[in-house]
Tab-separated table of C-alpha atoms in Angstrom:
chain	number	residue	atom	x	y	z
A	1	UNK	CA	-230.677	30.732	15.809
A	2	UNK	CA	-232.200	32.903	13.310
A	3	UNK	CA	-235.714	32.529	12.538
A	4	UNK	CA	-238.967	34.246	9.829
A	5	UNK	CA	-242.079	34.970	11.540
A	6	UNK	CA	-245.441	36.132	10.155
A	7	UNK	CA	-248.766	36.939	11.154
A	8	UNK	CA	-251.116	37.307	8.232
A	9	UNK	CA	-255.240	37.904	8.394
A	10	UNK	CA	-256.223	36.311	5.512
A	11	UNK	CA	-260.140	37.772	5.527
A	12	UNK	CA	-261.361	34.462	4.699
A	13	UNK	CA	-259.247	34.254	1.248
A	14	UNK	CA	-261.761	37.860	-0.111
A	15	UNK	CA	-259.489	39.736	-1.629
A	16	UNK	CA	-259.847	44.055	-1.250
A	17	UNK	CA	-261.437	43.530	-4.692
A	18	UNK	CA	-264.116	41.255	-3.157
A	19	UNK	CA	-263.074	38.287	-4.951
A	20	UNK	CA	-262.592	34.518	-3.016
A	21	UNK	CA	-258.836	33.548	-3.964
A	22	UNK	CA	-256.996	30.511	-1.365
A	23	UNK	CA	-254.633	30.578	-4.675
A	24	UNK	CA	-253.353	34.435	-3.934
A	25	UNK	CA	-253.422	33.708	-0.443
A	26	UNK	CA	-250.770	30.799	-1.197
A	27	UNK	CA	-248.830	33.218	-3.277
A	28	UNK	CA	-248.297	35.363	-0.546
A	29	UNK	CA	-247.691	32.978	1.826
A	30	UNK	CA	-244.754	32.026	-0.661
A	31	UNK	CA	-243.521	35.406	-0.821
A	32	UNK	CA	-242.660	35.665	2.935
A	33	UNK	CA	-240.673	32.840	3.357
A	34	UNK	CA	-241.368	31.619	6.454
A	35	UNK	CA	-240.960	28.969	9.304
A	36	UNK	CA	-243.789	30.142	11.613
A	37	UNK	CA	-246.920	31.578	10.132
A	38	UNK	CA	-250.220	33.180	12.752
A	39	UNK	CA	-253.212	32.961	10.270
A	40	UNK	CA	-255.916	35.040	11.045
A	41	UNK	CA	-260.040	33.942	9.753
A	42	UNK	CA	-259.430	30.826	7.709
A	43	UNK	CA	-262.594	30.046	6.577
A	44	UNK	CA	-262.071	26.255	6.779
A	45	UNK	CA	-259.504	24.031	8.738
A	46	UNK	CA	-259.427	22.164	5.038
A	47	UNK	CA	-258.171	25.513	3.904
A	48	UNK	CA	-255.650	25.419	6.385
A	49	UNK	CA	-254.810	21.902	5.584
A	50	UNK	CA	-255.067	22.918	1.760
A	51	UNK	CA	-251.945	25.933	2.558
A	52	UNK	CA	-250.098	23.415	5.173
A	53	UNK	CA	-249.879	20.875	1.962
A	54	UNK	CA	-248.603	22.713	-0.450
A	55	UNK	CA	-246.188	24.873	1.714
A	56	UNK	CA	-244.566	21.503	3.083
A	57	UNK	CA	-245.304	22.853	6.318
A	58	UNK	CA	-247.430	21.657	9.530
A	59	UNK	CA	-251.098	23.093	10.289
A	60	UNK	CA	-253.017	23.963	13.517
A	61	UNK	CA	-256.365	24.438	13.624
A	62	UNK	CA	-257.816	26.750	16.337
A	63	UNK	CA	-261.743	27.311	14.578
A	64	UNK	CA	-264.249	29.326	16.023
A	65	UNK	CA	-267.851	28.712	15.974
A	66	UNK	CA	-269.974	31.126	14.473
A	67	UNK	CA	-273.372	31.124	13.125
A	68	UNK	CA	-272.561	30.570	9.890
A	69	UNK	CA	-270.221	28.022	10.259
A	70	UNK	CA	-266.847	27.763	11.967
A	71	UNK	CA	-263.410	29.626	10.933
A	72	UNK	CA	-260.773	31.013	12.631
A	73	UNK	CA	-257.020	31.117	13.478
A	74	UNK	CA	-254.264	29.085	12.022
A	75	UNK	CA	-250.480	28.288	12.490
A	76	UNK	CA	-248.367	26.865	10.313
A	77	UNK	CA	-244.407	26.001	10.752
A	78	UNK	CA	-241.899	24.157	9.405
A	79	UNK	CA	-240.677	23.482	13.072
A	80	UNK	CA	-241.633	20.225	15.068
A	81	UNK	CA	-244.643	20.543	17.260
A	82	UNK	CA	-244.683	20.163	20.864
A	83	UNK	CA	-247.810	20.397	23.778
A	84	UNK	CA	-250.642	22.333	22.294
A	85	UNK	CA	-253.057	24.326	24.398
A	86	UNK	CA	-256.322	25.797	22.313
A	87	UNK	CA	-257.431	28.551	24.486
A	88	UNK	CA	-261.055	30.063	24.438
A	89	UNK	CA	-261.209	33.998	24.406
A	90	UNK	CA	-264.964	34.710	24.288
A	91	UNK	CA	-266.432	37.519	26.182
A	92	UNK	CA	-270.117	37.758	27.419
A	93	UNK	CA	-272.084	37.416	23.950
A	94	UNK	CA	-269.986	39.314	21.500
A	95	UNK	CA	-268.057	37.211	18.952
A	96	UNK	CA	-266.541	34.226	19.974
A	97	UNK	CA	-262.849	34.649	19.856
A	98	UNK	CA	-259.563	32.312	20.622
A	99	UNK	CA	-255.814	31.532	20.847
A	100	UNK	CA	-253.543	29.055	19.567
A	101	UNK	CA	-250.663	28.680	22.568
A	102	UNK	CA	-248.393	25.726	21.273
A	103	UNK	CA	-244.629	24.809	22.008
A	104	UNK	CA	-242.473	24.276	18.596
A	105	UNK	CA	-238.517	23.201	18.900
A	106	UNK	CA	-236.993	24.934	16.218
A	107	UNK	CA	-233.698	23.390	16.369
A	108	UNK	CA	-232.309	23.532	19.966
A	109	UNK	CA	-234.543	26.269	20.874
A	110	UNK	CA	-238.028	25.419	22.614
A	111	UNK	CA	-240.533	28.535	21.787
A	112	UNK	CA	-244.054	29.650	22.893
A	113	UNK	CA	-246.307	30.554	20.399
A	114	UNK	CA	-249.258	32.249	20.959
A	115	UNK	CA	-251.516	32.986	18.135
A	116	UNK	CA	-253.961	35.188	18.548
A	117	UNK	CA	-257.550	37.167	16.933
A	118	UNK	CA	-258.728	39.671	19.351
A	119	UNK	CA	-262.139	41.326	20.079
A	120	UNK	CA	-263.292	44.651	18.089
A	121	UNK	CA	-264.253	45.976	21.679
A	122	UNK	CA	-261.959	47.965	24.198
A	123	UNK	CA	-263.287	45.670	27.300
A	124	UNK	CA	-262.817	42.614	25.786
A	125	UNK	CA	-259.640	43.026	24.486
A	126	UNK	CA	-258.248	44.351	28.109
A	127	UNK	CA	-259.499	41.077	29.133
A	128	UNK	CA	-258.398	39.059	26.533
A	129	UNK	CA	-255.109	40.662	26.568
A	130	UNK	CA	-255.000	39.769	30.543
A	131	UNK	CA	-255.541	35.876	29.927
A	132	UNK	CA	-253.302	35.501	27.802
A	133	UNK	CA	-250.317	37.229	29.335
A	134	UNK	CA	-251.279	34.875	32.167
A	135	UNK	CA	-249.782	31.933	29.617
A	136	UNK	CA	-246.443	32.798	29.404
A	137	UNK	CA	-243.699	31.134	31.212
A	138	UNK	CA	-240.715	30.145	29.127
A	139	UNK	CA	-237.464	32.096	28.194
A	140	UNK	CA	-238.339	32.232	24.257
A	141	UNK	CA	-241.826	33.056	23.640
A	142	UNK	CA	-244.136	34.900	20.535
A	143	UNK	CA	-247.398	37.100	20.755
A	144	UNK	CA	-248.558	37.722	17.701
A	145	UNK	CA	-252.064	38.013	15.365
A	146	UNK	CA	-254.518	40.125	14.614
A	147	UNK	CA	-255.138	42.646	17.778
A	148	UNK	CA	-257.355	44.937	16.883
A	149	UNK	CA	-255.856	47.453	18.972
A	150	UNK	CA	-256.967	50.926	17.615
A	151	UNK	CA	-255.514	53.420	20.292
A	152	UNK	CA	-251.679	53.327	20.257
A	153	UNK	CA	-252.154	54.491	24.010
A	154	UNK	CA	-254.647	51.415	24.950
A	155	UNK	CA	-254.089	49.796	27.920
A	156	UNK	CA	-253.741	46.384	26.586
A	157	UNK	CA	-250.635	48.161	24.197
A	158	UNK	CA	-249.030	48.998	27.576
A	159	UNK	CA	-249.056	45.772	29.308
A	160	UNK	CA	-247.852	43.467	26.449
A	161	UNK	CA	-244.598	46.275	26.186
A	162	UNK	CA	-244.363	45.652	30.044
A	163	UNK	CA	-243.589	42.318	29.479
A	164	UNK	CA	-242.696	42.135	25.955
A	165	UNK	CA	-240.421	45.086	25.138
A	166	UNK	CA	-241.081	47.905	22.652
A	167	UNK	CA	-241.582	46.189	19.099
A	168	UNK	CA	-241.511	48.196	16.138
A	169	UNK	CA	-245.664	48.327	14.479
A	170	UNK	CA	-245.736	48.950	11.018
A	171	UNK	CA	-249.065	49.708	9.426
A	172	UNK	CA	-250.748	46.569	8.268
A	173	UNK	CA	-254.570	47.629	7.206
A	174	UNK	CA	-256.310	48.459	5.192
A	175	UNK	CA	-253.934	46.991	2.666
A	176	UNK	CA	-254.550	49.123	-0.355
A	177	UNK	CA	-253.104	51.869	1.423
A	178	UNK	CA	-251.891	51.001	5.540
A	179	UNK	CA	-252.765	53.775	8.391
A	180	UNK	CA	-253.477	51.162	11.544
A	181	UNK	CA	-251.056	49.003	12.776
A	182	UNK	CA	-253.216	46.213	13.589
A	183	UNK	CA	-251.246	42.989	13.464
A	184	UNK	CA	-248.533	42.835	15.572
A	185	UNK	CA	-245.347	40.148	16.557
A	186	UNK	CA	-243.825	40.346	19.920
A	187	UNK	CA	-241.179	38.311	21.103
A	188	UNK	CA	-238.804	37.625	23.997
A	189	UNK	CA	-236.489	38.103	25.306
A	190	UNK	CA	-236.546	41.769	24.406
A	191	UNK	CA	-233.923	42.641	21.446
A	192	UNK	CA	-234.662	39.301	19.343
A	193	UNK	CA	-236.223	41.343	16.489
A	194	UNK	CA	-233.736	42.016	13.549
A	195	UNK	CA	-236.294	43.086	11.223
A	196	UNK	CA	-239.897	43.845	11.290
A	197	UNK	CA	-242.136	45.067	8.307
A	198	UNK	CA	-245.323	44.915	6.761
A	199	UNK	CA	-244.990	42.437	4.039
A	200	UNK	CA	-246.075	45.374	0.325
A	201	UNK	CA	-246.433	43.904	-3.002
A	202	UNK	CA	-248.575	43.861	-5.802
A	203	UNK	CA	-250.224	40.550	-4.399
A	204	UNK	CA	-250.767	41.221	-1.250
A	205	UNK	CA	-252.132	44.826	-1.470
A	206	UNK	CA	-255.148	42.920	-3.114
A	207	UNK	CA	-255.447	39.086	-1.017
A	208	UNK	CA	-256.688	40.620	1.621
A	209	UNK	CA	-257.552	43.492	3.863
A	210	UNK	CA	-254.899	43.355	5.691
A	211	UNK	CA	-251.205	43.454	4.761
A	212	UNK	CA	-249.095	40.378	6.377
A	213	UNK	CA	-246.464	41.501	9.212
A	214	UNK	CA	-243.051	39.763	8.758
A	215	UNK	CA	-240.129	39.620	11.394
A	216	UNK	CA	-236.677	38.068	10.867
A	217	UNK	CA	-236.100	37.390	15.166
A	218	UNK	CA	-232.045	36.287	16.694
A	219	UNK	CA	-232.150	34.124	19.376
């Protein structure tokens, strides 16, 4: 079965020209043409529920408190939803952080999906990084969000490929004009990705700081 995956951080619908736009963050949204969409700071779950609508797809909310209110990861999917786990990566005081890990059955195919935000530090994303590859059990599964992985030779890199595979990275951020790779899509078994890419157009170059990631995966 052939599948369209995305991971997309969304900056809270600010655009790189400062300007608050859930209406371009649809449009891109649209463009990729996907069943299975990691969102990255939505501001609101009824922003979330506000994309899901008109997108005729399903929403789940994984929002992080903050001081100033609560936003966080999304998914959306056109596949049916299965057991849902909401998974807390905070570390120490720094800013809370957390996962989406949810089962979908995209036709015959049960996958796990783990959707993800992590830490701007190098110690909490080596232990963030180690929770979560405590999660995964099944044949078909997904890693993928907004890593924040600076260092191509980080240790938390080299333990997702351990179990992952080599995935291709393309540059995702800032979006104007890419250099860092940080959102990434993993998937396994290794060799499922057809296609990966960062998702360049006129619209998306301005929604956000960050490009959206788009893989067509085989399984």
């Amino acid at each position: 079965m052939r599948l369209t995956v995305a991971t997309y951080n969304v900056h809270r619908c600010i655009g790189w020209d400062g300007r608050h736009s859930r209406e371009r963050i649809l449009a891109v949204l649209q463009e990729l043409q996907a069943d299975l969409i990691a969102l990255q700071e939505v501001d609101e779950e009824d922003t979330l529920q506000w994309l899901a609508a008109r997108l005729s797809m399903t929403a789940i909310a994984g929002p992080n408190l903050r001081r100033h209110g609560a936003y966080g990861n999304g998914v959306l999917t056109t596949c049916k939803l299965g057991e849902l786990r909401l998974v807390d990566l905070s570390f120490r005081t720094h800013e809370p952080r957390g996962a989406i890990d949810v089962d979908v059955m995209c036709g015959d195919d049960r996958i796990q999906v783990i959707a993800t935000h992590l830490g701007l530090r190098p110690s909490e994303r080596r232990w963030q990084v180690r929770e979560l590859l405590k999660r995964f059990g099944t044949r078909h599964c997904i890693l993928m969000g907004d890593i924040n992985e600076w260092f191509l030779w980080g240790r938390p890199l080299r333990w997702i490929t351990k179990i992952f595979g080599h995935t291709p990275s393309p540059q995702s951020f800032p979006s104007p004009r890419p250099i860092f790779a940080l959102d990434r899509i993993w998937i396994r078994p290794p060799g499922s990705v057809i296609e990966i890419q960062a998702h360049k157009t006129a619209l998306s170059r301005v929604a956000s700081d960050h490009l959206p990631v788009r893989a067509i995966i085989e399984l």
